[in-house]
Coordinates of C-alpha atoms in Angstrom, one line a residue:
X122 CA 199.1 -36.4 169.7
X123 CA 196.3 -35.8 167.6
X124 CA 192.9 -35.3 169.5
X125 CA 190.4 -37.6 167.6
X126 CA 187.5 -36.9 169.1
X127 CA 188.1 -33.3 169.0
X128 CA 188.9 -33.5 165.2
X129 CA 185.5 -35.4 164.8
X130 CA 183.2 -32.8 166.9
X131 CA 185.3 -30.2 164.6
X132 CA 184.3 -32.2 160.7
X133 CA 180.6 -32.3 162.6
X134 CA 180.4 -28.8 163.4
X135 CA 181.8 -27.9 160.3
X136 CA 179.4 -30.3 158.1
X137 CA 176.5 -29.1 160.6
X138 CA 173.7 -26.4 158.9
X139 CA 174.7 -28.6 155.7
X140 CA 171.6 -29.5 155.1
X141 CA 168.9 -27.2 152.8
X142 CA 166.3 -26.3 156.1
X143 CA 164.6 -23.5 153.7
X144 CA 161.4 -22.0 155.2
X145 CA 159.8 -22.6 158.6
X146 CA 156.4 -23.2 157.0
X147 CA 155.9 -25.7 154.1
X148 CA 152.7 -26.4 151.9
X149 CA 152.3 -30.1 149.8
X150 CA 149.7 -29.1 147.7
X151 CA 148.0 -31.3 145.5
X152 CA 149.4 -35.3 146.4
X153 CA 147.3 -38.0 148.0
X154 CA 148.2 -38.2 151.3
X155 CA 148.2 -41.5 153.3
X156 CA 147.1 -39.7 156.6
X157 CA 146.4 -42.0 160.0
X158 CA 143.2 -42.3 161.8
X159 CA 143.5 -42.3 165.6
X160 CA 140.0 -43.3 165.9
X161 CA 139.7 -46.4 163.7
X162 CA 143.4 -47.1 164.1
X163 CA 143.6 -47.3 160.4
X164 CA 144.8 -44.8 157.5
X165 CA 143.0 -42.0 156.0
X166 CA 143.4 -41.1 152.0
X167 CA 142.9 -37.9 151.4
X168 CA 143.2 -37.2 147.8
X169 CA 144.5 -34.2 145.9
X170 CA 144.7 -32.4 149.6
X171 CA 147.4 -31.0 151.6
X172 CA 149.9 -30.8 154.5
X173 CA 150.7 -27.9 156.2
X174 CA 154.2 -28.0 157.9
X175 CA 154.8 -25.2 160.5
X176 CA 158.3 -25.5 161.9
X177 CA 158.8 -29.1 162.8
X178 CA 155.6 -30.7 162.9
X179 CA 152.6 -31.0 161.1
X180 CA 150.0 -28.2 161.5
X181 CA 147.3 -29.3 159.5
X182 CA 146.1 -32.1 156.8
X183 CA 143.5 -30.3 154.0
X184 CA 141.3 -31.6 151.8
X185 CA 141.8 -28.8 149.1
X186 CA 145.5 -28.4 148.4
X187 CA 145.0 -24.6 148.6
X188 CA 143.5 -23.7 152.2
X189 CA 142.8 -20.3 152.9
X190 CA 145.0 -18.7 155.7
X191 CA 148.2 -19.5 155.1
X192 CA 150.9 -18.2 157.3
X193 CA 153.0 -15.8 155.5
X194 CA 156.3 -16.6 153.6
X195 CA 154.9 -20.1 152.9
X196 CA 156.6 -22.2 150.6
X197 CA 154.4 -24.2 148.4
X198 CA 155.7 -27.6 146.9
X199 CA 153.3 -28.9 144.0
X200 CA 153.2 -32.8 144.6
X201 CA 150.6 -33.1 142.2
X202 CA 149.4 -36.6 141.4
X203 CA 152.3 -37.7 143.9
X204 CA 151.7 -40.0 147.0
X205 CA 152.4 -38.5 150.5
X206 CA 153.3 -41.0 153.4
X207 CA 154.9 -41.0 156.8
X208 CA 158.9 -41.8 157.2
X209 CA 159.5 -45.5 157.7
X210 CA 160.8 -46.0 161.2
X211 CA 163.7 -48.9 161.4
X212 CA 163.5 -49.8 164.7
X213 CA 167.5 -52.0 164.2
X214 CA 170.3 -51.0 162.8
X215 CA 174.2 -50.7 163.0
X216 CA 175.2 -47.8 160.9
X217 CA 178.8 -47.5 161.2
X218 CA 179.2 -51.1 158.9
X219 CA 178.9 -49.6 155.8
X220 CA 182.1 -50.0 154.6
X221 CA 181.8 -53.6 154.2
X222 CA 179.3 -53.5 151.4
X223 CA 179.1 -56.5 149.2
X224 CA 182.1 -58.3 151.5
X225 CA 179.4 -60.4 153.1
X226 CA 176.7 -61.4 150.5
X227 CA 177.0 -65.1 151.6
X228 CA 178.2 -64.9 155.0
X229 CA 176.1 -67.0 157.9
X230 CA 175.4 -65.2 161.2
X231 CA 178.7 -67.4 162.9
X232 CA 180.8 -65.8 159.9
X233 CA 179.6 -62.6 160.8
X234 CA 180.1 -62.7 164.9
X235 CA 183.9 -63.6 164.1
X236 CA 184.9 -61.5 160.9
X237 CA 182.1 -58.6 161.1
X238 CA 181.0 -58.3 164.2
X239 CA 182.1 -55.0 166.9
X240 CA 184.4 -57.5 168.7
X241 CA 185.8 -58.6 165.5
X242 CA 185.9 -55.3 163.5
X243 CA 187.1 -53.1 166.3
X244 CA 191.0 -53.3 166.1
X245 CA 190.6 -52.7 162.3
X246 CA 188.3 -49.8 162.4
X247 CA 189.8 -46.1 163.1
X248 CA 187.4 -43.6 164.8
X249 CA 187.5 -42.0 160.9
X250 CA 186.1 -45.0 159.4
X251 CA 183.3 -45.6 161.8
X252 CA 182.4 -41.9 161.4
X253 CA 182.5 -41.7 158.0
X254 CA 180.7 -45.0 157.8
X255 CA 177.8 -43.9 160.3
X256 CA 177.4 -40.8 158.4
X257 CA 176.9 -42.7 154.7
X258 CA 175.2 -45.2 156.0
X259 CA 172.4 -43.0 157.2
X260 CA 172.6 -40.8 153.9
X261 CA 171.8 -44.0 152.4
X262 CA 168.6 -44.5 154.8
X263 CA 167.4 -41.3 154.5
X264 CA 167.8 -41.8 150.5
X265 CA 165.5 -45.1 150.7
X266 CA 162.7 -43.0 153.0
X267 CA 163.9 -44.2 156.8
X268 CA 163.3 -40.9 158.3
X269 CA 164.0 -42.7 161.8
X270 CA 166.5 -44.7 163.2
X271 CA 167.3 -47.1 166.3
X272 CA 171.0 -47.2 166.0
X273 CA 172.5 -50.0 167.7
X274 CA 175.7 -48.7 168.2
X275 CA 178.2 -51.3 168.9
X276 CA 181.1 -49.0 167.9
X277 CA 181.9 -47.9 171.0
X278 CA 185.0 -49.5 171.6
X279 CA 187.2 -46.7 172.9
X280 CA 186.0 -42.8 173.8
X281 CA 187.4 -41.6 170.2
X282 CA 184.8 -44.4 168.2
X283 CA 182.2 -43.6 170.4
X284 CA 182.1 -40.5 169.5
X285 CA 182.5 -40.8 165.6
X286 CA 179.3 -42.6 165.4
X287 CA 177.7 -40.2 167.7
X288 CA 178.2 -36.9 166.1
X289 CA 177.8 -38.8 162.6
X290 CA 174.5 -39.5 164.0
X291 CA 173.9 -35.7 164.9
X292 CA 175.2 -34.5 161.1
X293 CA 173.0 -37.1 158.9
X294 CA 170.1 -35.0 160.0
X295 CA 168.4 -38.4 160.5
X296 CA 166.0 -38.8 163.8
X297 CA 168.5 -41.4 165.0
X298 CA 167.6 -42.9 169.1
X299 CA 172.0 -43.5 169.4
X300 CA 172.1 -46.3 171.5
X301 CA 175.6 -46.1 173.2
X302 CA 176.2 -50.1 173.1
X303 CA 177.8 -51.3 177.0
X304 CA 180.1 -54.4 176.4
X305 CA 183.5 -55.6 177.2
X306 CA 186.0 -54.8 174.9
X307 CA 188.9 -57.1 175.4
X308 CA 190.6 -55.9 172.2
X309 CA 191.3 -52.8 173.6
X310 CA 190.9 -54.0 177.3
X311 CA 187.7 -51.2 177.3
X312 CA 185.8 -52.6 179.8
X313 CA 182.2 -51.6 180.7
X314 CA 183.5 -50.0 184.1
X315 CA 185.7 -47.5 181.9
X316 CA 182.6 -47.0 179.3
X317 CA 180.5 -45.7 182.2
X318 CA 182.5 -42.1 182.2
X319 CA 182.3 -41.8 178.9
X320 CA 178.4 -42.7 178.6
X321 CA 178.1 -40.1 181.3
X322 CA 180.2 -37.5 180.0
X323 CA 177.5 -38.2 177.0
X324 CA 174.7 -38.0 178.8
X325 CA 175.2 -34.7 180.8
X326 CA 177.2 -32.7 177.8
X327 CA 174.5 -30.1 175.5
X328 CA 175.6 -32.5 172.3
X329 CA 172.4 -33.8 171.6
X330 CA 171.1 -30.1 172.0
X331 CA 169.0 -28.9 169.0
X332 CA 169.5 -31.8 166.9
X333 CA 167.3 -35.0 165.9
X334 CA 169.7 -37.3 167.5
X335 CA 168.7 -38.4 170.9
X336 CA 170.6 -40.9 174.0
X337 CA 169.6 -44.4 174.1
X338 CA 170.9 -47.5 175.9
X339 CA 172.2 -51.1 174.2
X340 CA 172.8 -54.0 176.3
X341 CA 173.0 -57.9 175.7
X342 CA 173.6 -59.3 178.6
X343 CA 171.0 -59.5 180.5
X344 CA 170.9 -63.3 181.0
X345 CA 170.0 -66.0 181.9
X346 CA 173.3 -64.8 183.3
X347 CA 173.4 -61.9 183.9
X348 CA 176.5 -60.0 182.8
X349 CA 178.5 -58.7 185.9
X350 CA 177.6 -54.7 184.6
X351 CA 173.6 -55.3 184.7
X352 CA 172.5 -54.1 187.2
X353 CA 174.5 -50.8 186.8
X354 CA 173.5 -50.6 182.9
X355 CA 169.6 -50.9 184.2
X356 CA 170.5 -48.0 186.8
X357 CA 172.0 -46.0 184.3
X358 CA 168.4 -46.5 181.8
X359 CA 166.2 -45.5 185.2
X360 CA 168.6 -42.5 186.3
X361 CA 168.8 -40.7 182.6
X362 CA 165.7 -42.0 181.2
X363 CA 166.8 -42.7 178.0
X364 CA 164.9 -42.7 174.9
X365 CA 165.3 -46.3 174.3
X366 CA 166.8 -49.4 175.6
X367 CA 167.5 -52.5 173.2
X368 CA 169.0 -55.4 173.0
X369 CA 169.6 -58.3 170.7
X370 CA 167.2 -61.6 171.5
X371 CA 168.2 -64.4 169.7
X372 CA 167.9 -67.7 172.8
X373 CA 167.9 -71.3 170.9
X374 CA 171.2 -72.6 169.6
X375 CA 172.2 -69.1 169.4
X376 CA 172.9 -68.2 173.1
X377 CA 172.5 -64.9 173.0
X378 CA 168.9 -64.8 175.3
X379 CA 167.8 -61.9 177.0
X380 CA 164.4 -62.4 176.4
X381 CA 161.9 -60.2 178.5
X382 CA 161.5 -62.5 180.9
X383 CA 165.5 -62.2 181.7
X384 CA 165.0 -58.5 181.7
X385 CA 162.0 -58.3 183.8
X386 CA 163.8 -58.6 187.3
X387 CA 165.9 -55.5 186.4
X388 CA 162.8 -53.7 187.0
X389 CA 162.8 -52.2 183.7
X390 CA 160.1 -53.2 181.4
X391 CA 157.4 -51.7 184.3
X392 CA 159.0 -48.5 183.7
X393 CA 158.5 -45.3 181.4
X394 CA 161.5 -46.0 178.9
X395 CA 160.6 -48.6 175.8
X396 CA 162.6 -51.4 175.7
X397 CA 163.2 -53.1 172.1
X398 CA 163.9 -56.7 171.7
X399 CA 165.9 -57.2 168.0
X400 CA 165.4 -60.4 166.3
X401 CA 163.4 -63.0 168.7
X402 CA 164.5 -65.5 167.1
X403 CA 163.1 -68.2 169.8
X404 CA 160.9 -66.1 171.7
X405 CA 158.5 -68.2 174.2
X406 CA 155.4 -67.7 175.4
X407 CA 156.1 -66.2 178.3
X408 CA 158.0 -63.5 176.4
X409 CA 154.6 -62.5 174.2
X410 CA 153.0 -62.3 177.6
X411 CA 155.4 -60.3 179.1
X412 CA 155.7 -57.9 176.1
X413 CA 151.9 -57.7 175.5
X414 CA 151.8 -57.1 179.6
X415 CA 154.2 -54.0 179.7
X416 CA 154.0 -52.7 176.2
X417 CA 157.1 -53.2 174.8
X418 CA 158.0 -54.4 171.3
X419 CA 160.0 -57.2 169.0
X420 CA 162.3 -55.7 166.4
X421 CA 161.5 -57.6 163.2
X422 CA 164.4 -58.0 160.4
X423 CA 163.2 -60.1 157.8
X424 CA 165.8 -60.1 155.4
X425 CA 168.7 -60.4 158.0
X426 CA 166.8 -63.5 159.9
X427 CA 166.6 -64.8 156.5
X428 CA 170.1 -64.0 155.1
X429 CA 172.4 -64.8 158.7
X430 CA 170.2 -67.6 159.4
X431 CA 168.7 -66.2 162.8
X432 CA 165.2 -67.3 161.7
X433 CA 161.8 -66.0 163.1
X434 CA 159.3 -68.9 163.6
X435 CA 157.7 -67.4 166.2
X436 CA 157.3 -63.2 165.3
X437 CA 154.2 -64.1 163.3
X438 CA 152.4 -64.6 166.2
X439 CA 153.8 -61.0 168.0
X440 CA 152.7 -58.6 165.2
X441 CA 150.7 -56.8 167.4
X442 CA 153.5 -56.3 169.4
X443 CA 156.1 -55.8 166.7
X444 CA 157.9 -53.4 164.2
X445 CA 160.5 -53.9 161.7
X446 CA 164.2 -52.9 161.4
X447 CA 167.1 -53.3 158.5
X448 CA 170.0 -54.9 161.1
X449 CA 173.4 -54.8 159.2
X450 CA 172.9 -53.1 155.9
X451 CA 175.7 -53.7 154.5
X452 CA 174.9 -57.4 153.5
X453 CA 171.8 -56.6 151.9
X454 CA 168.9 -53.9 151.4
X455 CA 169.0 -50.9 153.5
X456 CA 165.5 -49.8 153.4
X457 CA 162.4 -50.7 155.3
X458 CA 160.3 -50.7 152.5
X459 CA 162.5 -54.4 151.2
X460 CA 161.8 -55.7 154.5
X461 CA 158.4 -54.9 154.9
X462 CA 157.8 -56.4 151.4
X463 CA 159.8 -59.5 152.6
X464 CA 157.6 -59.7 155.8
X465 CA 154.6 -58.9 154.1
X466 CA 154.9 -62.6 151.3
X467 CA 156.8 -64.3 154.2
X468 CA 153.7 -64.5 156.5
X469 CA 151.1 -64.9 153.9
X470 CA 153.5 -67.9 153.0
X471 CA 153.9 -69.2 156.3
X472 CA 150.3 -69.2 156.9
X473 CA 149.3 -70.2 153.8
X474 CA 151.6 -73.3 154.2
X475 CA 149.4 -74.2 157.3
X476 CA 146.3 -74.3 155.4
X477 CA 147.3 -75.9 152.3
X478 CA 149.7 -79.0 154.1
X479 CA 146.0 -80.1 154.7
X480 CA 145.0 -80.2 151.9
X481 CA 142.8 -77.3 151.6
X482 CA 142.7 -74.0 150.0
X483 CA 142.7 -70.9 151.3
X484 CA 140.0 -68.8 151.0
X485 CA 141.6 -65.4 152.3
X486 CA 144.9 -63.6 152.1
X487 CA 146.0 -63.7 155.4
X488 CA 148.1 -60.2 155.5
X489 CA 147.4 -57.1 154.0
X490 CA 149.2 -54.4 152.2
X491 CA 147.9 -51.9 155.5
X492 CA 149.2 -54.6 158.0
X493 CA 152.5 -54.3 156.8
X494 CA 152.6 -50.2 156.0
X495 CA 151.5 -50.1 159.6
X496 CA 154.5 -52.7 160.8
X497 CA 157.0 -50.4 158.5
X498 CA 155.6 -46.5 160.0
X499 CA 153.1 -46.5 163.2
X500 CA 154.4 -49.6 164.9
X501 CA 157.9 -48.1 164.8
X502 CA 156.6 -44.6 166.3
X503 CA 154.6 -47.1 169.0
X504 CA 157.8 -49.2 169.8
X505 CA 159.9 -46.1 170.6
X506 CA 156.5 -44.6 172.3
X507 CA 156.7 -42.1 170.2
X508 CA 153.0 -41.8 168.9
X509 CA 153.8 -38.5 166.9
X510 CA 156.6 -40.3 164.5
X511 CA 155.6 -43.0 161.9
X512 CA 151.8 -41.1 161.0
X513 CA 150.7 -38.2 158.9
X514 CA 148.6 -36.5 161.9
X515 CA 147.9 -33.2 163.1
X516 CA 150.4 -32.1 165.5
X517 CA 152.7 -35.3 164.7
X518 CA 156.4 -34.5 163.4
X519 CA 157.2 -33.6 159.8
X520 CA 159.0 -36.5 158.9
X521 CA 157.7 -37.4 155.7
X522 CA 158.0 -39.4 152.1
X523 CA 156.9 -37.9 148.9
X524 CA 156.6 -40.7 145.7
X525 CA 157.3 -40.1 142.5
X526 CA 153.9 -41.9 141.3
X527 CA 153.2 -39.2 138.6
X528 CA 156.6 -40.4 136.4
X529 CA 157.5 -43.5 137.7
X530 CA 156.7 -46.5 135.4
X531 CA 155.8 -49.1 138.0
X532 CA 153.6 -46.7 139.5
X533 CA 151.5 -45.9 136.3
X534 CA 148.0 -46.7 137.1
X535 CA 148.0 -46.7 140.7
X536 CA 144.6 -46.4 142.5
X537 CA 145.6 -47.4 146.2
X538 CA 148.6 -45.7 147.4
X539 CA 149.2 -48.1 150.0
X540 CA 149.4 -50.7 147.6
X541 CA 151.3 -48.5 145.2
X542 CA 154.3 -48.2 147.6
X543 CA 154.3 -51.5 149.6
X544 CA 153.9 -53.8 146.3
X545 CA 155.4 -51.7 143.3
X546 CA 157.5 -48.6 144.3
X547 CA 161.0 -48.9 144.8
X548 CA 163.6 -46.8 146.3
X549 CA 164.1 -45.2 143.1
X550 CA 160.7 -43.6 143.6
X551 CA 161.5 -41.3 146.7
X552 CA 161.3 -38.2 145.6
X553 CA 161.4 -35.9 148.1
X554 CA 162.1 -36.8 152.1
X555 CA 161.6 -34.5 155.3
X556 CA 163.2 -34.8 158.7
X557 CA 161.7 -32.6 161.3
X558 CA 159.9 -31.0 158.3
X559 CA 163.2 -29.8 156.6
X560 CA 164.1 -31.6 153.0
X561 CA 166.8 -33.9 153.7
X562 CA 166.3 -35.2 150.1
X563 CA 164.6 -33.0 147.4
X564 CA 163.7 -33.5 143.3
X565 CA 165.8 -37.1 144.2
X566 CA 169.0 -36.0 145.6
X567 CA 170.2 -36.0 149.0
X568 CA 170.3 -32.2 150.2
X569 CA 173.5 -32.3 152.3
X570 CA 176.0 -29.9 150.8
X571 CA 178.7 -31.9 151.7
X572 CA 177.6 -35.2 150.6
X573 CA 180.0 -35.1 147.5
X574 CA 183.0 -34.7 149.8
X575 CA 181.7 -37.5 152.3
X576 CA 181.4 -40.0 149.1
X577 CA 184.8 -39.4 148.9
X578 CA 185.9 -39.6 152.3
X579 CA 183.8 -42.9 152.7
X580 CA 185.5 -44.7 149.6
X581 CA 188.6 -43.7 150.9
X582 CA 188.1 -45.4 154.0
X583 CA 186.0 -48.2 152.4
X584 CA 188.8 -49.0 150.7
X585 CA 191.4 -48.9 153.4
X586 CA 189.2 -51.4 155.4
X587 CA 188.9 -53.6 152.5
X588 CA 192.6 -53.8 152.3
X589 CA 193.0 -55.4 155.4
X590 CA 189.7 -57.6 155.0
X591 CA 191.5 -59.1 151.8
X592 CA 194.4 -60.4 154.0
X593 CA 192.2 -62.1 156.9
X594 CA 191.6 -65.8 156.4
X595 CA 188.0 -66.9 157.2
X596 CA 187.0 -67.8 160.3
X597 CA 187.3 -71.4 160.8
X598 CA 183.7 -72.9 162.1
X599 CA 184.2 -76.2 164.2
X600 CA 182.9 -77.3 167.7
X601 CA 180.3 -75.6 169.3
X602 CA 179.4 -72.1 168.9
X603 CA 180.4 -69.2 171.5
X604 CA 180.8 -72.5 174.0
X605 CA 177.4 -72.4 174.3
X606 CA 176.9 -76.6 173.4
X607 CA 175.9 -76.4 170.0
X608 CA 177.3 -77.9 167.4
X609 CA 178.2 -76.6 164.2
X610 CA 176.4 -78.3 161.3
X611 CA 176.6 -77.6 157.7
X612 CA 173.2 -76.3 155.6
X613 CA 172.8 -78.3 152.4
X614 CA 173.7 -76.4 149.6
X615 CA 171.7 -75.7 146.4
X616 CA 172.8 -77.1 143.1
X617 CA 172.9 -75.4 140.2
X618 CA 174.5 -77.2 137.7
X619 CA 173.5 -80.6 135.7
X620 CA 176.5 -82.8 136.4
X621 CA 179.4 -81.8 138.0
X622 CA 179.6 -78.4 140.6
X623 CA 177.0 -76.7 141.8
X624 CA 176.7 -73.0 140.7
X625 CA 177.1 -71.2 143.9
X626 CA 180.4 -69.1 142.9
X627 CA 182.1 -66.7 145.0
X628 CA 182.4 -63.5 146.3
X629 CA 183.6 -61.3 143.2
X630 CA 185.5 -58.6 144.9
X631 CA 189.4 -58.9 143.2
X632 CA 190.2 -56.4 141.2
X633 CA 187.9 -53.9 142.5
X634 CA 191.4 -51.7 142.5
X635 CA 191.3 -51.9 139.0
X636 CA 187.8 -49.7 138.7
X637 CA 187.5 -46.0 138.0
X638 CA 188.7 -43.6 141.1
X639 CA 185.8 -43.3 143.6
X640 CA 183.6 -45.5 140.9
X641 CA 183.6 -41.9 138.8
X642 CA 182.4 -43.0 135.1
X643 CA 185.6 -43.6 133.1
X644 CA 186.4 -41.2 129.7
X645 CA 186.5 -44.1 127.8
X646 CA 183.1 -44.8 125.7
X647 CA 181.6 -47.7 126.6
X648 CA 178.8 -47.8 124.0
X649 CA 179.6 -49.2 120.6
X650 CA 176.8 -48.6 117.4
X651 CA 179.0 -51.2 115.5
X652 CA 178.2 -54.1 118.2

C-alpha cells in the first residue's frame, strides 16, 4: 500500500529550496516606501529612500536610497519611481479549494455547506488534490501580494489530507498560521478523538522547523452548545500555545455561533494566544465588549459576506477591532487588496445611507483610503499579535510588496501611494513580493522553480474533481437549515430582460474539455487582418 503521507513529505522535500532565496542582505533603492509610524499610529512616506533587508527582517528604512555602510555582498534592487508597501495579511482563508474555480460563481452560502463545504468535499478529494490545491492556491496569494496567511484548514479529514495541506503550506513559502481544523468527520467516521494523535504527532514533530509555516488551532463548536471535544480542543490551544486559534462566527439564522461570549468560559480569550473570529455575521454587543476587553479580533470578508449571503451589519461598528480575510477563493477574488476596496465603498455606503435617508447631505467621507490600508496590513499583524508583520518598520519582518507604479497605466500620475494602491492598482501591478525577505515573486513572476510542473499537476487534479462535480445533482434547499428552525426562503431575483426571462444565465462550464491541454495557447491563429 502506497504511503500517502510519506509520498507528500517526499514531493515537499523535493519542491523545498525551490524558491530563488539569493543574498542574505537586500537594498530597495530608490521607491517610495509606505513605512509605519509607531508613535502616531499612522504611515510614514518616505520618498525616493530605501530599505535595508538583513536576513529576514528589516534592518533599516533610509531617506537616501544609497546609505553609506552597507554590509558586504549586498544586492541592490533599483525600485526607482516604484511604491514599496508591507504584505497584506488575510487573516481567513481555505486554501486547499482551489480546484473549484469558477464552479461556484452563483452559489448561496446553503449551496456551498452541502456541495463545497469540508463535510461535503471530503469523500471526493484525494490527499493529491488537496495538496496540490493548497499549494496553487497560495502561489496565487502570494502572486496578488498576501504575504500572510490564516489558513483555516478544514481538510483534515483523515491523517493523509492533513498532511497534504500542511506541507503544501510549508513549500508555498507563504507565512501561513495552518490551523489544523478539529471536527467530526462522519464521512470517514474520523472523529475528533482520532484527530487528537494526529494534531499531536503535528505539534511535537521538527516539520514546522525552519520554515514560515507555523501550528494553529480551528474550532466551531464552541456553542451555545458546546461540542462534546471543547473542552479538550481549548486544552490542547493552552498546552501548545499555538499561534492562533479561529473559528467561524456566523449566530442569526445561520446557527453557526460561537461568538466570544461562547468562547469566554473556555478560559481562552484571557490568555496569550489570539483568538480570530471569521465572519460575525450577527455579532452582539456583548461580543464588541468582550473582544475590545481581551484584545482579540473579527475576521472581515467582504466579498464572501457579500457573495454567500453571510452579511456583515454589524462589523462597521468593530473596525477597531477588526482585519480582513479572502474566505473561499475560489468563488471569487483572491487578494486582499479586492476586499479591502470592497470594504473600503461598502462602509462609506453604509454610512452615507444613514445620513442621506434624512434627508441631508454629507459633508465628510466617512472612511479613508489609510483606514482601509491599515484594515488590509497592520490590523492583520495586530490580530495574529504579531506587531512585526503587516508594517514597513525597523526590525519588523521582510515581507514586502513592490508596485509597478513607474509602467503601469492606472498608476500614471500618482502622488499618494496609499491612494495609488488602494483605489487604482490592481494585481497586475505586483511586481516584485518578499516573504521573510526572500523574492517569492520577482520582475512579475512567481520564483518557485517548480511552479510550471505544479500548474500541471493542479489542472490535472482540477480536472479530475470537476469530473465528478459534473455528475452531482444540486443540493436540494427545503425546510429549515442545518435543523436549526429557519426556514428556507428564496431572494428575489434581478431581471434583466424587457419581457419575457430575466438574464441571469448559467454557470458556463460544458465543454471546458474541449479547450487547449492545460489552457496552453492553441497553434491555430486566432487573429484575422481580413475581419
Amino acid at each position: 500500500m502506497v504511503n500517502i503521507a510519506g509520498l507528500l513529505l517526499h514531493l515537499a522535500l523535493v519542491w523545498a529550496g525551490s524558491h530563488d532565496s539569493g543574498s542574505s542582505s537586500k537594498l530597495l533603492s530608490g521607491g517610495t516606501i509606505v513605512a509605519w509610524d509607531s508613535r502616531t499610529e499612522l504611515p510614514n512616506i518616505i520618498r525616493n529612500g530605501s530599505i535595508l533587508i538583513v536576513d529576514d527582517r528589516i534592518s533599516s528604512i533610509n531617506s537616501d536610497p544609497q546609505p553609506s555602510n552597507l554590509p558586504n555582498g549586498v544586492e541592490i534592487i533599483d525600485v526607482s519611481g516604484q511604491i514599496v508597501t508591507p504584505g497584506f495579511v488575510d487573516t481567513h482563508r481555505h486554501g486547499w479549494q482551489t480546484a473549484f474555480k469558477t464552479l461556484a460563481s452563483n452559489t448561496t452560502l446553503a449551496e456551498y455547506f452541502f456541495r463545497y463545504g469540508s463535510y461535503a468535499a471530503a469523500r471526493h478529494f484525494r490527499p493529491e488534490d488537496v495538496y496540490i490545491g493548497q499549494l496553487a492556491g497560495l502561489y496565487e496569494a502570494l502572486n496578488a501580494g498576501v504575504t500572510t496567511t490564516l489558513d483555516h484548514a478544514h481538510h483534515t479529514w483523515s491523517n493523509e489530507t492533513a498532511y497534504a495541506g500542511l506541507n503544501a503550506s510549508i513549500e508555498s513559502g507563504a507565512r501561513v498560521f495552518w490551523a489544523y481544523a478539529f471536527h467530526d468527520m462522519p464521512t470517514f467516521s474520523y472523529s475528533v478523538t482520532e484527530q487528537i494523535p494526529n494534531f499531536l504527532e503535528i505539534a511535537s514533530s521538527s516539520i514546522f522547523e525552519g520554515t514560515n509555516t507555523e501550528l494553529a488551532i480551528a474550532y466551531d463548536s464552541w456553542g451555545p452548545k458546546p461540542g462534546a471535544h471543547a473542552k479538550q480542543v481549548a486544552a490542547l490551544v493552552k498546552e501548545h500555545q499555538v499561534a492562533a486559534l479561529t473559528t467561524h462566527c456566523l449566530a442569526g439564522p445561520w446557527g453557526v455561533t460561537n461568538l466570544p461570549e461562547d468562547v469566554y468560559p473556555f478560559g481562552i480569550l484571557d490568555g496569550s494566544v489570539p483568538v480570530i473570529f471569521s465572519h460575525g455575521s450577527f455579532m452582539t454587543a456583548r461580543s464588541a465588549q468582550l473582544l475590545r476587553k481581551t484584545n482579540h479580533y473579527l475576521s472581515i470578508t467582504p466579498e464572501s459576506e457579500m457573495h454567500y449571503g453571510h452579511t456583515h451589519s454589524q462589523s462597521y461598528m468593530l473596525q477597531d477591532r477588526a482585519a480582513l480575510g479572502v474566505d473561499t477563493h475560489m468563488a471569487y477574488s483572491t487578494d486582499i487588496l479586492t476586499q479591502a476596496r470592497i470594504w473600503l465603498q461598502s462602509v462609506r455606503y453604509h454610512f452615507y445611507s444613514t445620513v442621506v435617508s434624512e434627508w441631508h447631505v454629507p459633508r465628510n467621507n466617512p472612511m479613508s483610503v489609510v483606514q482601509a490600508f491599515t484594515l488590509a496590513t497592520r490590523s492583520g499583524g495586530l490580530a495574529l499579535r504579531r506587531p512585526d508583520l503587516g508594517v514597513i518598520q525597523q526590525g519588523a519582518k521582510a515581507d514586502l510588496v513592490v508596485w509597478n507604479a513607474r509602467d503601469s497605466p492606472p498608476l500614471l500620475g500618482w502622488v499618494d501611494p496609499i491612494a495609488a494602491v488602494m483605489l487604482h492598482a490592481s494585481v497586475g501591478d505586483v511586481l516584485h513580493v518578499t516573504v521573510n525577505g526572500n523574492f517569492v515573486k520577482r520582475d512579475g513572476k512567481i520564483t518557485a522553480k517548480k511552479y510550471n510542473q505544479v500548474r500541471k499537476a493542479f489542472l490535472d487534479s482540477a480536472k479530475h474533481i470537476r469530473g465528478i462535480y459534473e455528475k452531482l445533482p444540486p443540493p436540494v434547499l427545503r425546510g429549515d437549515f442545518l435543523g436549526h428552525g429557519f426556514e428556507y426562503e428564496s431572494a428575489r431575483l434581478v431581471d434583466m430582460k424587457k419581457g419575457g426571462g430575466n438574464g441571469y444565465g448559467e454557470v458556463y462550464v460544458k465543454g471546458h474539455d474541449r479547450m487547449p491541454s492545460n489552457h496552453e495557447p492553441s497553434n491555430q491563429n486566432i487573429i484575422h487582418e481580413d475581419l
